[in-house]
Amino acid sequence: MNIEETVRKQIVRELKINKVLQNDYVVICYHACYNNGIISILLEYMDGGSLADVLKCCKTIPEHLLAVVCRQVLKGLLYLHQERHVIHRDLKPQIFLLITKKRLKLQILVLVLF
């Protein structure tokens, strides 16, 4: 399936932004390529699933852990907003990915520059 030209250009722009983002609270984008209508993206390995996966399993998060989650989310968003002048347009539990080191990172694939 081929991607429309305007959508492809938007994705390419966002992937270029992703490649320069370097922060402990943002998933690293190592490489991306477009070939025959298919976009392949190589991201940092996040072995803990998403925050949505945790919520399906646990239904609630204890307050002390929720404080840690909120702090990490806000650090990632502050980095994007203050240092990179980028606004994330699609915040939801599915895009917050976890690694076994008990760190949560923001997956950045829907962005807008300001």
Coordinates of N, CA and C in Angstrom, one line a residue:
M1 N 0.8 -1.2 0.0 CA 0.0 0.0 0.0 C 0.9 1.2 0.0
N2 N 0.7 2.1 -0.9 CA 1.5 3.4 -1.0 C 0.9 4.4 -0.1
I3 N 1.7 5.2 0.4 CA 1.3 6.3 1.3 C 1.2 7.6 0.5
E4 N 0.1 8.3 0.7 CA 0.0 9.6 0.0 C 1.2 10.5 0.2
E5 N 1.5 11.3 -0.8 CA 2.7 12.1 -0.8 C 2.7 13.1 0.4
T6 N 1.6 13.7 0.8 CA 1.6 14.7 1.9 C 1.8 13.9 3.2
V7 N 1.2 12.8 3.4 CA 1.4 12.0 4.6 C 2.8 11.5 4.7
R8 N 3.4 11.1 3.6 CA 4.8 10.6 3.5 C 5.7 11.7 3.9
K9 N 5.4 12.9 3.4 CA 6.3 14.1 3.8 C 6.2 14.4 5.3
Q10 N 5.0 14.3 5.8 CA 4.8 14.6 7.3 C 5.6 13.5 8.1
I11 N 5.5 12.3 7.7 CA 6.2 11.2 8.4 C 7.7 11.4 8.3
V12 N 8.2 11.7 7.1 CA 9.6 12.0 7.0 C 10.1 13.1 7.8
R13 N 9.3 14.2 7.9 CA 9.7 15.3 8.8 C 9.8 14.9 10.2
E14 N 8.8 14.1 10.7 CA 8.7 13.7 12.1 C 9.9 12.8 12.4
L15 N 10.2 11.9 11.4 CA 11.3 11.0 11.6 C 12.7 11.7 11.7
K16 N 12.8 12.8 10.9 CA 14.1 13.6 11.0 C 14.2 14.2 12.4
I17 N 13.1 14.7 12.9 CA 13.1 15.3 14.2 C 13.4 14.2 15.3
N18 N 12.8 13.0 15.1 CA 13.1 12.0 16.1 C 14.6 11.6 16.1
K19 N 15.3 11.6 15.0 CA 16.7 11.2 15.0 C 17.6 12.2 15.8
V20 N 17.2 13.4 16.0 CA 18.0 14.3 16.8 C 17.6 14.4 18.2
L21 N 16.6 13.8 18.6 CA 16.1 13.9 20.0 C 17.0 12.9 20.9
Q22 N 17.6 13.5 21.9 CA 18.5 12.7 22.8 C 18.2 13.1 24.2
N23 N 17.4 12.2 24.9 CA 17.0 12.5 26.2 C 16.7 11.2 26.9
D24 N 16.9 11.1 28.2 CA 16.7 9.9 28.9 C 15.2 9.5 29.0
Y25 N 14.3 10.4 28.6 CA 12.9 10.1 28.7 C 12.2 10.1 27.4
V26 N 12.9 10.0 26.3 CA 12.4 9.9 25.0 C 13.0 8.7 24.3
V27 N 12.2 7.8 23.7 CA 12.7 6.6 23.0 C 13.6 7.1 21.8
I28 N 14.7 6.5 21.7 CA 15.7 6.8 20.7 C 15.3 6.2 19.3
C29 N 15.3 7.0 18.3 CA 15.1 6.5 16.9 C 16.4 6.4 16.3
Y30 N 16.9 5.2 16.0 CA 18.2 5.0 15.4 C 18.2 5.2 13.9
H31 N 17.2 4.7 13.2 CA 17.2 4.7 11.8 C 15.8 4.6 11.2
A32 N 15.5 5.1 10.1 CA 14.2 5.0 9.4 C 14.5 5.0 7.9
C33 N 13.7 4.2 7.2 CA 13.9 4.2 5.7 C 12.5 3.9 5.0
Y34 N 12.4 4.4 3.8 CA 11.2 4.3 3.0 C 11.6 3.5 1.8
N35 N 10.8 2.4 1.5 CA 11.1 1.6 0.3 C 9.8 0.9 -0.2
N36 N 9.5 1.2 -1.4 CA 8.3 0.6 -2.1 C 7.0 0.9 -1.2
G37 N 6.9 2.1 -0.7 CA 5.6 2.4 0.0 C 5.6 1.9 1.5
I38 N 6.7 1.4 1.9 CA 6.8 0.9 3.3 C 7.8 1.7 4.1
I39 N 7.4 2.2 5.3 CA 8.3 2.9 6.1 C 8.8 1.9 7.2
S40 N 10.1 1.7 7.4 CA 10.6 0.9 8.5 C 11.3 1.8 9.5
I41 N 11.1 1.6 10.7 CA 11.7 2.4 11.8 C 12.4 1.6 12.8
L42 N 13.6 1.9 13.1 CA 14.4 1.2 14.1 C 14.5 2.0 15.4
L43 N 13.8 1.6 16.4 CA 13.7 2.3 17.7 C 14.5 1.6 18.7
E44 N 14.8 2.3 19.8 CA 15.5 1.7 21.0 C 14.6 0.6 21.5
Y45 N 15.2 -0.5 21.9 CA 14.5 -1.7 22.4 C 13.9 -1.3 23.8
M46 N 12.6 -1.5 23.9 CA 11.9 -1.2 25.1 C 11.2 -2.5 25.6
D47 N 11.8 -3.2 26.5 CA 11.3 -4.6 26.8 C 10.1 -4.7 27.8
G48 N 9.7 -3.5 28.3 CA 8.7 -3.6 29.3 C 7.2 -3.3 28.8
G49 N 7.1 -3.2 27.5 CA 5.7 -2.9 27.0 C 5.3 -1.5 27.2
S50 N 4.1 -1.2 27.1 CA 3.6 0.2 27.2 C 2.9 0.4 28.6
L51 N 2.6 1.6 28.9 CA 1.8 2.0 30.1 C 0.4 1.4 29.9
A52 N -0.1 1.3 28.7 CA -1.4 0.8 28.5 C -1.4 -0.7 28.8
D53 N -0.3 -1.4 28.5 CA -0.2 -2.9 28.9 C -0.2 -3.0 30.4
V54 N 0.4 -2.1 31.1 CA 0.5 -2.2 32.6 C -1.0 -2.0 33.1
L55 N -1.7 -1.0 32.6 CA -3.0 -0.7 33.0 C -4.0 -1.8 32.8
K56 N -3.8 -2.5 31.7 CA -4.7 -3.7 31.4 C -4.5 -4.8 32.4
C57 N -3.2 -4.9 32.9 CA -2.9 -6.0 33.8 C -3.3 -5.6 35.3
C58 N -3.0 -4.4 35.6 CA -3.1 -3.9 37.0 C -4.4 -3.1 37.3
K59 N -4.9 -2.5 36.3 CA -6.1 -1.6 36.4 C -5.8 -0.3 37.2
T60 N -5.0 -0.3 38.2 CA -4.6 0.9 38.9 C -3.1 0.9 39.2
I61 N -2.6 2.1 39.4 CA -1.2 2.2 39.8 C -1.1 2.8 41.1
P62 N -0.4 2.2 42.1 CA -0.3 2.8 43.4 C 0.3 4.3 43.3
E63 N -0.2 5.1 44.2 CA 0.2 6.5 44.2 C 1.7 6.8 44.1
H64 N 2.5 6.1 44.9 CA 3.9 6.3 44.9 C 4.5 6.0 43.5
L65 N 4.0 5.0 42.8 CA 4.5 4.7 41.5 C 3.9 5.6 40.5
L66 N 2.7 6.1 40.7 CA 2.1 7.1 39.8 C 2.9 8.4 39.8
A67 N 3.4 8.7 40.9 CA 4.2 9.9 41.1 C 5.5 9.8 40.2
V68 N 6.1 8.6 40.2 CA 7.3 8.3 39.4 C 7.0 8.4 37.9
V69 N 5.9 7.8 37.5 CA 5.4 7.8 36.2 C 5.2 9.3 35.7
C70 N 4.5 10.0 36.5 CA 4.2 11.4 36.1 C 5.5 12.2 36.0
R71 N 6.4 12.0 36.9 CA 7.6 12.8 36.8 C 8.4 12.5 35.6
Q72 N 8.5 11.2 35.2 CA 9.2 10.8 34.0 C 8.5 11.3 32.7
V73 N 7.2 11.3 32.7 CA 6.4 11.8 31.6 C 6.7 13.3 31.4
L74 N 6.6 14.0 32.5 CA 6.8 15.5 32.5 C 8.2 15.8 32.1
K75 N 9.2 15.1 32.5 CA 10.6 15.4 32.1 C 10.7 15.2 30.6
G76 N 10.1 14.2 30.0 CA 10.2 14.0 28.6 C 9.5 15.1 27.8
L77 N 8.3 15.5 28.3 CA 7.6 16.6 27.7 C 8.3 17.9 27.8
L78 N 8.9 18.2 29.0 CA 9.6 19.4 29.1 C 10.8 19.5 28.2
Y79 N 11.5 18.4 28.0 CA 12.6 18.4 27.1 C 12.1 18.7 25.7
L80 N 11.0 18.1 25.2 CA 10.5 18.3 23.9 C 10.1 19.8 23.7
H81 N 9.4 20.3 24.7 CA 8.8 21.6 24.6 C 9.9 22.7 24.8
Q82 N 10.7 22.7 25.8 CA 11.6 23.7 26.2 C 12.9 23.7 25.4
E83 N 13.4 22.5 25.1 CA 14.7 22.4 24.5 C 14.6 22.2 23.0
R84 N 13.6 21.5 22.5 CA 13.4 21.2 21.1 C 12.3 21.9 20.4
H85 N 11.5 22.6 21.2 CA 10.3 23.4 20.6 C 9.4 22.5 19.8
V86 N 9.1 21.4 20.4 CA 8.2 20.4 19.8 C 7.0 20.1 20.7
I87 N 5.9 20.0 20.1 CA 4.7 19.6 20.9 C 4.2 18.2 20.4
H88 N 4.0 17.3 21.4 CA 3.5 16.0 21.1 C 2.0 16.1 20.9
R89 N 1.4 15.6 19.9 CA 0.0 15.7 19.6 C -0.8 14.5 19.9
D90 N -0.3 13.5 20.5 CA -1.0 12.3 20.7 C -0.6 11.6 22.0
L91 N -0.8 12.2 23.1 CA -0.5 11.6 24.4 C -1.5 10.6 24.8
K92 N -1.1 9.4 25.0 CA -2.0 8.3 25.5 C -1.1 7.2 26.1
P93 N -1.6 6.3 26.9 CA -0.8 5.3 27.6 C -0.1 4.4 26.6
Q94 N -0.5 4.2 25.4 CA 0.1 3.3 24.5 C 1.5 3.8 24.0
I95 N 1.7 5.1 24.1 CA 3.0 5.7 23.6 C 4.0 5.9 24.7
F96 N 3.7 5.5 25.9 CA 4.7 5.6 27.0 C 5.2 4.2 27.2
L97 N 6.4 4.0 26.8 CA 7.0 2.6 26.8 C 8.0 2.5 28.0
L98 N 8.1 1.2 28.4 CA 8.8 0.9 29.6 C 10.0 0.0 29.3
I99 N 11.1 0.2 30.1 CA 12.2 -0.7 30.1 C 12.4 -1.3 31.5
T100 N 13.0 -2.5 31.5 CA 13.1 -3.2 32.8 C 13.9 -2.4 33.9
K101 N 14.6 -1.4 33.5 CA 15.3 -0.6 34.5 C 14.3 0.4 35.2
K102 N 13.0 0.1 35.1 CA 12.0 0.9 35.8 C 12.0 2.4 35.3
R103 N 12.2 2.5 34.0 CA 12.2 3.8 33.4 C 11.1 3.8 32.3
L104 N 10.4 4.9 32.3 CA 9.4 5.1 31.3 C 9.9 6.1 30.2
K105 N 9.6 5.9 29.0 CA 10.1 6.8 27.9 C 8.9 7.1 27.0
L106 N 8.9 8.3 26.4 CA 7.9 8.8 25.5 C 8.3 8.4 24.1
Q107 N 7.4 7.7 23.4 CA 7.6 7.4 22.0 C 7.1 8.6 21.2
I108 N 8.0 9.2 20.4 CA 7.7 10.4 19.6 C 7.5 10.0 18.1
L109 N 6.3 9.9 17.7 CA 6.0 9.7 16.3 C 5.0 10.7 15.8
V110 N 4.3 11.4 16.6 CA 3.3 12.4 16.2 C 3.7 13.7 16.8
L111 N 4.3 14.6 16.0 CA 4.9 15.8 16.5 C 4.4 17.0 15.7
V112 N 4.5 18.2 16.3 CA 4.3 19.4 15.6 C 5.3 20.4 16.1
L113 N 6.0 21.1 15.2 CA 6.9 22.2 15.6 C 6.2 23.4 15.9
F114 N 6.7 24.2 16.8 CA 6.1 25.5 17.1 C 7.2 26.6 17.1

